[in-house]
């Protein structure tokens, strides 16, 4: 009888423990930390020995480290679209067919379509307080300067404090320009053609071969003059027109000031947490670090062993530490899933005008941002949730930043959309050790809207095959990037197509040094056949959607320009510092 009683007590206790465990996994707080252009080799927990990142490393020590965590795109805009929606960016129209694969201007009309369902929308419906602090880069307006159709508040966020576009060299005086070289190259030929055309018209008019109406010539000159004036005005005022800070729908600082910027972002994040200690919340803290223009506050400037880039990494790590501290202060650590990643790999071509390296380190991996070599898409993936996910665990299975969507949607007790394909998979079984294999048998790597490569992890093998249909032409040829053009492009003379495709086994050659051949891999053609079948199935799942990154949607439209004062005042205001 005593044994029966003891057994009953043990069963009751176990049920109680299971009940607590189930309760703790239901509707936790979610904090998603995203760096910009951070290399996987920049962090101590991924092997860096000289940069100090103790707070980010703590996430790894007390949580799970994903060692094959893949960004859905090697560029900011499409990668972030995939992150928010759990879908390849080609499905939402957020992948470009043109050379430019990201939004560059605040007054472009493209952006994340309102038809897309973000995890913030679904969590908001489940009673979560939701905030995006930092970089957005997914569009702003559609038809007028105040419709805010692509704004974070139109995609499920209750609160927004940050940059609508991105941090660029042009935003910080003295840091050079990402446009100057391209504009100079792009204008040389049109100006030459225009000049030759005008001289030719003058000659044929003079010798009487052709009579050109004076009015037609005047209109032609007027159009050319107006176009040049608008172009010069726009690039002269680029910083004021595109680099500004918003709170919700209001501009609070135009142009953006970098003074104590990371501290301001961190303060906003901490205040949001403290406002919502009694309800579940979703916080996306999207750092400007370490995209150029680089910056660091006085506390961190000159303190690292890797110049301004290292200072910026260490300042971001300090911010992560403050977020973890505020969770502990309010006893929220055990109730909060914290995720840290980067939107893509380090931008290896970033070198300042003074010759200082302003790009990060991708470890052993080839290439970087804008390429689908591992250095461009293999990113940090750290998940921290004491008592729920394994502590100090390493998972080498292929995972994607698209997996965050189904993972947190399920944790919030929300339903995944049934009217569309979700490409991500729930990570929790892997994180808790209940599964040992990733659900991603195939991952498709796009360069803009062009299918560039495919990763295949067969269920009965440790191999991770990667097939390239084309690769970027590095410049100089013996370098690790496209230094002549600042980024690599996806078509035409910028790439080399491969027939048969290049084949690597990442489990044996993670550096992608030696392509396999039929002589060195007996299953060469069988692997290509299986991958091609997967490509065909994937392609059939795609549907035509409006291209949000078409030239029409990318170009600056004056009527969409946000301005907190007036153009005559260079759109200047500073409510953040108390000025106006």
XYZ file of C-alpha atoms in Angstrom:
580
model
C 0.000 0.000 0.000
C 2.900 2.352 0.838
C 4.506 1.540 -2.521
C 1.241 2.310 -4.321
C 0.988 5.615 -2.488
C 4.564 6.529 -3.337
C 4.014 5.620 -6.979
C 0.872 7.754 -7.088
C 2.776 10.670 -5.542
C 5.548 10.338 -8.149
C 2.975 10.316 -10.958
C 1.307 13.431 -9.548
C 4.691 15.188 -9.202
C 5.676 14.233 -12.754
C 2.368 15.531 -14.085
C 2.930 18.780 -12.227
C 6.447 19.124 -13.677
C 5.125 18.404 -17.185
C 2.376 20.960 -16.625
C 4.907 23.634 -15.627
C 7.116 22.709 -18.581
C 4.180 22.927 -20.986
C 3.103 26.227 -19.479
C 6.610 27.686 -19.733
C 6.858 26.786 -23.422
C 3.528 28.436 -24.196
C 3.506 32.126 -25.202
C 6.998 33.127 -24.074
C 8.457 36.559 -24.712
C 10.429 36.681 -27.955
C 13.527 38.821 -28.542
C 15.075 38.652 -32.011
C 18.463 40.358 -32.334
C 19.707 40.901 -35.884
C 23.112 42.308 -36.782
C 23.783 43.807 -40.212
C 26.635 42.396 -42.348
C 28.238 40.594 -39.394
C 30.635 37.790 -40.323
C 30.242 34.410 -38.654
C 33.947 34.592 -37.785
C 33.544 37.868 -35.880
C 32.223 36.227 -32.703
C 34.112 34.419 -29.967
C 31.556 31.606 -29.892
C 32.344 30.911 -33.567
C 36.099 30.888 -33.048
C 37.234 34.526 -33.018
C 40.146 34.976 -30.588
C 40.680 38.744 -30.730
C 37.267 40.437 -30.715
C 35.601 40.568 -27.304
C 31.962 39.422 -27.454
C 31.276 37.980 -23.982
C 27.548 38.729 -23.971
C 26.836 37.174 -27.357
C 29.093 34.257 -26.359
C 26.947 33.853 -23.237
C 23.944 33.174 -25.470
C 25.928 30.271 -26.933
C 27.208 28.969 -23.597
C 23.724 28.916 -22.060
C 21.857 28.011 -25.245
C 22.151 26.435 -28.673
C 24.679 27.298 -31.388
C 23.590 26.584 -34.961
C 26.724 25.984 -37.014
C 25.006 25.689 -40.400
C 22.482 28.505 -40.097
C 21.689 29.915 -43.541
C 20.325 33.314 -44.576
C 17.635 33.024 -47.250
C 19.473 35.656 -49.302
C 22.947 37.239 -49.211
C 21.435 40.766 -49.367
C 19.629 42.847 -46.724
C 16.170 43.486 -48.208
C 15.338 39.962 -49.468
C 16.913 38.287 -46.428
C 14.812 40.375 -44.035
C 11.656 39.761 -46.070
C 12.248 36.014 -45.806
C 12.976 36.303 -42.073
C 9.677 38.088 -41.358
C 7.498 35.862 -43.557
C 9.188 32.446 -43.392
C 9.160 32.364 -47.210
C 11.748 32.614 -49.952
C 11.765 36.271 -51.100
C 10.976 35.193 -54.682
C 7.481 34.262 -53.425
C 6.713 37.796 -52.213
C 8.268 39.690 -55.112
C 11.154 40.812 -52.884
C 13.852 39.471 -55.199
C 15.147 41.646 -58.045
C 15.562 40.757 -61.699
C 17.655 43.918 -62.162
C 21.174 44.553 -60.896
C 20.072 46.395 -57.739
C 18.716 43.940 -55.161
C 17.875 46.247 -52.231
C 16.017 49.477 -51.573
C 18.303 52.521 -51.608
C 15.868 55.430 -51.249
C 13.212 56.304 -48.690
C 10.942 57.537 -51.498
C 10.814 54.293 -53.482
C 7.366 52.742 -54.001
C 8.336 49.084 -53.589
C 8.223 47.175 -50.327
C 6.986 44.137 -48.457
C 3.455 43.609 -49.857
C 0.508 44.033 -47.504
C -0.700 40.569 -48.573
C 2.309 38.989 -46.881
C 1.762 37.609 -43.385
C 4.581 38.433 -40.970
C 5.198 36.745 -37.628
C 4.550 40.142 -36.005
C 1.006 40.188 -37.427
C 0.263 36.721 -36.083
C 1.746 37.372 -32.646
C -0.093 40.672 -32.354
C -3.351 38.791 -32.978
C -2.415 36.491 -30.071
C -2.116 39.431 -27.665
C 1.603 40.133 -27.963
C 2.989 43.647 -27.672
C 5.205 44.039 -30.741
C 8.072 46.427 -31.521
C 10.728 46.882 -34.185
C 13.712 48.959 -33.119
C 16.512 49.733 -35.576
C 16.734 49.036 -39.289
C 13.657 48.215 -41.426
C 14.735 48.294 -45.126
C 11.475 46.843 -46.481
C 9.826 49.922 -47.981
C 7.722 52.810 -46.734
C 5.035 54.303 -49.022
C 3.143 53.263 -52.146
C 1.280 56.201 -53.711
C 1.602 59.138 -51.329
C 4.067 60.322 -48.726
C 1.752 59.360 -45.875
C 0.033 56.112 -46.876
C 2.753 54.087 -45.044
C 1.654 50.923 -46.848
C 5.010 49.195 -46.279
C 5.758 50.716 -42.864
C 6.485 48.409 -39.880
C 3.209 49.485 -38.259
C 1.399 48.114 -41.329
C 3.084 44.735 -40.827
C 2.051 43.917 -37.275
C 4.349 46.071 -35.155
C 2.758 48.278 -32.490
C 5.862 50.408 -32.133
C 8.698 51.467 -34.416
C 11.831 53.412 -33.593
C 14.538 53.345 -36.213
C 15.651 53.812 -39.822
C 13.151 53.176 -42.614
C 15.905 52.357 -45.125
C 19.474 51.474 -44.127
C 22.763 52.823 -42.881
C 25.032 53.870 -45.775
C 28.391 55.588 -46.149
C 26.494 58.516 -47.679
C 24.647 58.966 -44.363
C 27.787 59.929 -42.455
C 29.864 62.914 -43.624
C 33.445 62.025 -44.442
C 32.752 58.307 -45.004
C 32.599 58.410 -48.801
C 29.749 57.315 -51.053
C 28.400 53.998 -52.276
C 26.796 55.798 -55.225
C 29.540 58.057 -56.556
C 31.448 55.429 -58.510
C 28.249 53.902 -59.911
C 26.775 57.281 -60.844
C 30.017 58.319 -62.521
C 30.118 55.069 -64.509
C 26.418 55.263 -65.327
C 26.511 58.875 -66.505
C 29.648 58.778 -68.649
C 28.064 57.004 -71.627
C 24.724 58.963 -71.594
C 26.615 62.280 -71.370
C 28.925 61.228 -74.219
C 25.962 60.169 -76.375
C 24.118 63.422 -75.597
C 27.194 65.494 -76.401
C 27.815 63.670 -79.686
C 24.129 64.011 -80.594
C 24.140 67.780 -79.950
C 27.367 68.347 -81.875
C 26.071 66.233 -84.797
C 22.784 68.157 -84.859
C 24.659 71.458 -84.883
C 26.866 70.304 -87.768
C 24.038 69.007 -89.963
C 22.034 72.146 -89.168
C 24.989 74.355 -90.130
C 25.748 72.647 -93.457
C 22.051 72.437 -94.333
C 21.652 68.645 -94.508
C 18.841 68.700 -91.951
C 16.642 71.420 -90.550
C 16.023 70.856 -86.854
C 13.185 73.007 -85.435
C 14.570 75.373 -82.837
C 11.713 74.493 -80.450
C 12.527 70.767 -80.584
C 16.174 71.473 -79.831
C 15.180 73.770 -76.951
C 12.864 71.144 -75.438
C 15.614 68.553 -75.724
C 18.103 70.798 -73.937
C 15.513 71.700 -71.292
C 14.788 68.049 -70.502
C 18.515 67.268 -70.228
C 19.084 70.293 -67.991
C 16.159 69.488 -65.666
C 17.269 65.856 -65.388
C 20.803 66.887 -64.429
C 19.532 69.470 -61.910
C 17.246 66.894 -60.237
C 20.064 64.329 -60.153
C 22.563 66.790 -58.689
C 19.998 68.028 -56.135
C 19.137 64.489 -55.058
C 22.694 63.267 -54.523
C 23.800 66.552 -52.949
C 20.942 66.173 -50.433
C 21.025 62.368 -50.205
C 21.819 62.319 -46.482
C 18.886 64.606 -45.608
C 16.413 62.803 -47.861
C 17.237 59.196 -46.970
C 19.044 58.987 -43.643
C 16.564 59.807 -40.898
C 15.170 58.420 -37.677
C 11.466 57.743 -37.097
C 9.257 57.002 -34.128
C 6.150 55.270 -35.444
C 5.008 57.462 -38.384
C 6.848 60.625 -37.323
C 10.358 61.696 -38.319
C 12.209 62.732 -35.165
C 15.713 63.345 -36.560
C 16.539 64.328 -40.141
C 19.308 63.759 -41.036
C 20.307 60.991 -38.666
C 22.912 61.726 -35.995
C 25.286 58.886 -35.092
C 26.029 60.325 -31.652
C 25.161 57.697 -29.023
C 22.976 55.969 -31.629
C 23.428 52.413 -30.325
C 22.723 53.611 -26.792
C 19.507 55.217 -28.007
C 18.389 52.036 -29.761
C 19.249 49.978 -26.680
C 17.428 52.390 -24.362
C 14.297 52.150 -26.520
C 14.516 48.335 -26.436
C 14.909 48.256 -22.648
C 12.009 50.661 -22.140
C 9.787 48.522 -24.376
C 10.618 45.436 -22.290
C 9.932 47.318 -19.048
C 6.572 48.554 -20.373
C 5.513 44.971 -21.047
C 6.711 42.900 -18.091
C 3.146 41.741 -17.404
C 2.234 40.595 -20.936
C 3.953 38.589 -23.683
C 6.009 40.704 -26.060
C 7.882 40.421 -29.355
C 10.925 42.664 -29.710
C 12.921 42.786 -32.943
C 16.115 44.732 -32.263
C 17.668 45.235 -35.688
C 21.120 46.738 -35.187
C 22.751 49.165 -37.618
C 26.089 47.597 -36.669
C 28.183 46.625 -38.589
C 26.975 47.951 -41.935
C 28.979 50.913 -43.171
C 29.100 53.750 -42.326
C 30.811 52.358 -39.237
C 30.461 54.205 -35.952
C 31.070 53.657 -32.246
C 30.471 55.714 -29.128
C 33.316 57.183 -27.095
C 33.136 54.302 -24.606
C 34.083 51.788 -27.336
C 35.980 53.856 -29.903
C 39.594 52.793 -30.242
C 39.248 49.966 -27.716
C 39.238 46.879 -29.970
C 42.105 45.226 -31.838
C 40.342 45.605 -35.196
C 39.856 49.320 -35.696
C 36.467 50.939 -36.016
C 34.891 47.697 -37.243
C 35.970 45.872 -34.090
C 34.782 48.795 -31.949
C 31.347 48.524 -33.560
C 31.144 44.758 -32.941
C 32.096 45.195 -29.301
C 29.594 48.021 -28.837
C 26.838 45.803 -30.227
C 27.897 43.066 -27.820
C 27.596 45.552 -24.982
C 24.038 46.315 -26.085
C 23.178 42.600 -26.060
C 24.479 42.461 -22.506
C 22.161 45.289 -21.465
C 19.162 43.450 -22.951
C 20.055 40.279 -21.031
C 20.520 42.333 -17.839
C 17.063 43.914 -18.062
C 15.525 40.458 -18.521
C 17.271 39.254 -15.360
C 16.272 42.384 -13.457
C 12.585 41.669 -14.113
C 12.866 37.859 -13.735
C 12.033 37.346 -17.409
C 15.053 35.280 -18.499
C 13.296 31.920 -18.102
C 10.213 33.236 -19.889
C 12.040 34.657 -22.910
C 13.446 33.127 -26.086
C 16.399 35.205 -27.320
C 17.699 34.693 -30.866
C 20.800 36.311 -32.359
C 21.788 36.318 -36.039
C 22.985 38.454 -38.954
C 20.998 39.213 -42.104
C 23.872 37.877 -44.244
C 27.628 37.381 -44.157
C 30.299 40.047 -43.873
C 30.822 42.543 -46.687
C 34.430 41.661 -47.482
C 34.832 44.387 -50.134
C 34.249 47.196 -47.618
C 37.483 49.205 -47.411
C 37.546 52.870 -46.389
C 39.059 55.621 -48.541
C 42.000 55.579 -46.088
C 42.529 51.853 -46.717
C 41.123 50.618 -43.395
C 39.214 47.329 -43.564
C 35.568 48.088 -42.792
C 34.215 44.621 -43.586
C 34.023 41.636 -41.289
C 35.466 38.135 -41.152
C 33.638 35.065 -42.469
C 36.029 32.578 -40.908
C 37.038 29.690 -43.152
C 34.167 30.340 -45.533
C 34.536 31.610 -49.085
C 33.096 34.890 -50.357
C 30.798 37.233 -48.506
C 27.731 39.429 -48.762
C 25.977 39.349 -52.176
C 27.259 35.821 -52.965
C 25.922 32.349 -52.198
C 29.319 31.005 -51.323
C 29.144 29.959 -47.658
C 30.715 33.253 -46.526
C 27.717 35.149 -47.869
C 24.927 33.057 -46.338
C 26.274 31.043 -43.377
C 25.461 33.318 -40.442
C 25.449 33.175 -36.632
C 22.436 31.380 -35.183
C 22.190 31.479 -31.366
C 19.096 30.593 -29.341
C 18.870 31.133 -25.588
C 16.019 30.068 -23.333
C 17.073 28.691 -19.925
C 15.324 25.491 -18.934
C 13.705 24.961 -22.319
C 16.431 24.683 -24.976
C 19.639 22.718 -24.448
C 22.531 24.613 -22.854
C 25.899 24.586 -24.606
C 24.627 22.459 -27.492
C 25.904 22.616 -31.084
C 23.668 21.709 -34.015
C 25.353 21.201 -37.384
C 22.168 20.485 -39.338
C 21.098 22.913 -42.133
C 18.729 25.536 -40.707
C 17.443 28.814 -42.141
C 16.542 32.279 -40.887
C 13.097 31.446 -42.352
C 12.711 28.885 -39.543
C 12.168 31.644 -36.977
C 8.689 32.299 -38.419
C 7.103 28.867 -37.761
C 9.048 28.456 -34.514
C 7.736 31.563 -32.779
C 4.284 31.356 -34.364
C 3.864 27.903 -32.819
C 5.230 29.101 -29.460
C 2.660 31.915 -29.460
C -0.145 29.366 -29.961
C -0.946 30.949 -33.327
C -1.843 29.090 -36.510
C 0.465 28.961 -39.518
C -1.176 30.369 -42.658
C -2.817 27.593 -44.673
C -3.245 29.589 -47.897
C 0.448 29.814 -48.794
C 3.683 27.882 -48.698
C 5.830 28.460 -45.620
C 9.404 27.443 -46.389
C 10.699 27.528 -42.812
C 10.421 24.702 -40.281
C 9.894 24.701 -36.519
C 13.279 24.646 -34.776
C 12.082 23.605 -31.316
C 12.463 19.805 -31.781
C 16.117 20.362 -32.736
C 16.673 22.879 -29.932
C 15.275 20.541 -27.287
C 17.103 17.468 -28.574
C 13.868 15.734 -29.570
C 15.026 15.578 -33.196
C 18.493 15.084 -34.620
C 17.825 15.800 -38.299
C 16.773 19.052 -39.924
C 13.527 19.050 -41.889
C 15.361 20.944 -44.629
C 16.319 18.245 -47.093
C 16.774 20.979 -49.720
C 17.568 24.685 -49.416
C 17.443 26.930 -52.494
C 19.959 29.757 -52.713
C 18.900 32.729 -54.822
C 21.080 35.528 -56.160
C 18.388 38.195 -56.477
C 15.621 36.434 -58.447
C 17.963 33.913 -60.079
C 18.340 30.419 -58.660
C 22.067 30.256 -58.004
C 22.654 27.091 -55.964
C 20.915 24.244 -54.130
C 21.870 22.514 -50.868
C 20.854 18.862 -50.411
C 21.143 16.992 -47.116
C 19.907 13.435 -47.796
C 18.099 11.783 -44.896
C 20.332 8.703 -44.988
C 23.675 10.499 -45.234
C 25.964 12.898 -43.386
C 26.855 14.598 -46.678
C 25.626 18.097 -47.468
C 25.786 18.483 -51.236
C 25.846 21.957 -52.750
C 25.285 22.503 -56.458
C 26.129 25.811 -58.194
C 24.512 26.669 -61.544
C 26.602 29.833 -61.821
C 29.214 31.652 -59.725
C 30.230 35.324 -59.511
C 33.366 36.493 -61.297
C 35.637 37.782 -58.546
C 37.628 40.901 -59.375
C 40.587 40.767 -59.159
C 40.380 37.117 -60.194
C 42.579 35.812 -57.388
C 40.659 37.707 -54.677
C 37.803 36.641 -52.407
C 35.245 39.159 -53.660
C 34.140 41.646 -56.305
C 36.297 44.574 -55.247
C 36.034 46.421 -58.571
C 32.250 46.720 -58.315
C 32.007 46.751 -54.477
C 29.470 43.874 -54.557
C 28.994 40.854 -56.809
C 26.123 40.811 -59.302
C 23.921 37.993 -60.530
C 23.768 37.986 -64.312
C 25.405 38.768 -67.637
C 29.141 39.301 -67.726
C 29.347 39.336 -63.924
C 28.903 35.565 -63.646
C 30.182 32.283 -65.088
C 27.592 29.588 -65.818
C 28.519 25.953 -65.231
C 27.404 22.960 -67.307
C 27.517 20.561 -65.649
C 26.975 22.509 -62.418
C 29.708 22.714 -59.792
C 29.304 20.166 -56.999
C 30.714 20.332 -53.456
C 30.266 18.181 -50.354
C 30.218 20.720 -47.523
C 30.633 17.978 -44.916
C 34.113 17.333 -46.315
C 34.900 20.655 -47.974
C 33.159 23.506 -46.093
C 35.577 26.004 -47.664
C 34.268 25.096 -51.156
C 37.804 24.754 -52.469
C 37.644 21.712 -54.743
C 34.616 21.000 -56.974
C 33.834 17.316 -57.308
C 33.888 15.579 -60.689
C 32.540 12.278 -62.057
C 36.053 10.919 -61.446
C 36.215 11.987 -57.781
C 32.543 11.349 -56.916
C 30.928 8.181 -58.253
C 27.389 9.501 -57.617
C 28.059 12.787 -59.414
C 25.310 12.519 -62.042
C 22.869 10.868 -59.651
C 23.249 13.804 -57.239
C 22.696 16.304 -60.053
C 19.597 14.389 -61.160
C 18.045 14.443 -57.666
C 18.830 18.140 -57.248
C 17.349 18.975 -60.653
C 14.165 17.125 -59.704
C 13.993 19.178 -56.500
C 14.483 22.371 -58.532
C 11.646 21.388 -60.874
C 9.325 20.735 -57.917
C 10.321 24.003 -56.274
C 9.861 25.978 -59.491
C 6.346 24.567 -59.927
C 5.479 25.886 -56.460
C 6.252 29.478 -57.479
C 3.556 31.866 -58.681
C 3.898 35.158 -60.518
C 3.719 38.166 -58.183
C 4.416 41.893 -58.702
C 8.144 42.645 -58.646
C 8.714 44.973 -55.699
C 12.311 45.620 -56.789
C 11.628 46.590 -60.406
C 13.296 49.780 -61.621
C 9.967 51.568 -61.331
C 9.641 50.536 -57.688
C 13.297 51.259 -56.881
C 13.578 54.769 -58.307
C 13.266 57.897 -56.177
C 9.809 59.460 -56.488
C 9.706 63.070 -55.207
C 6.004 62.815 -54.259
C 6.789 59.961 -51.865
C 9.573 61.856 -50.110
C 9.220 62.157 -46.333
C 10.340 65.543 -45.033
C 9.889 66.810 -41.471
C 10.255 70.500 -42.385
C 10.552 71.675 -45.992
C 12.897 71.199 -48.921
C 14.023 74.823 -48.538
C 15.179 73.895 -45.023
C 16.847 70.725 -46.366
C 14.215 68.665 -44.493
C 16.026 69.395 -41.241
C 14.629 68.652 -37.786
C 15.926 67.233 -34.528
C 13.264 66.401 -31.957
C 15.502 63.673 -30.586
C 18.045 66.139 -29.165
C 15.470 68.751 -28.243
C 16.062 70.973 -31.277
C 13.644 71.526 -34.178
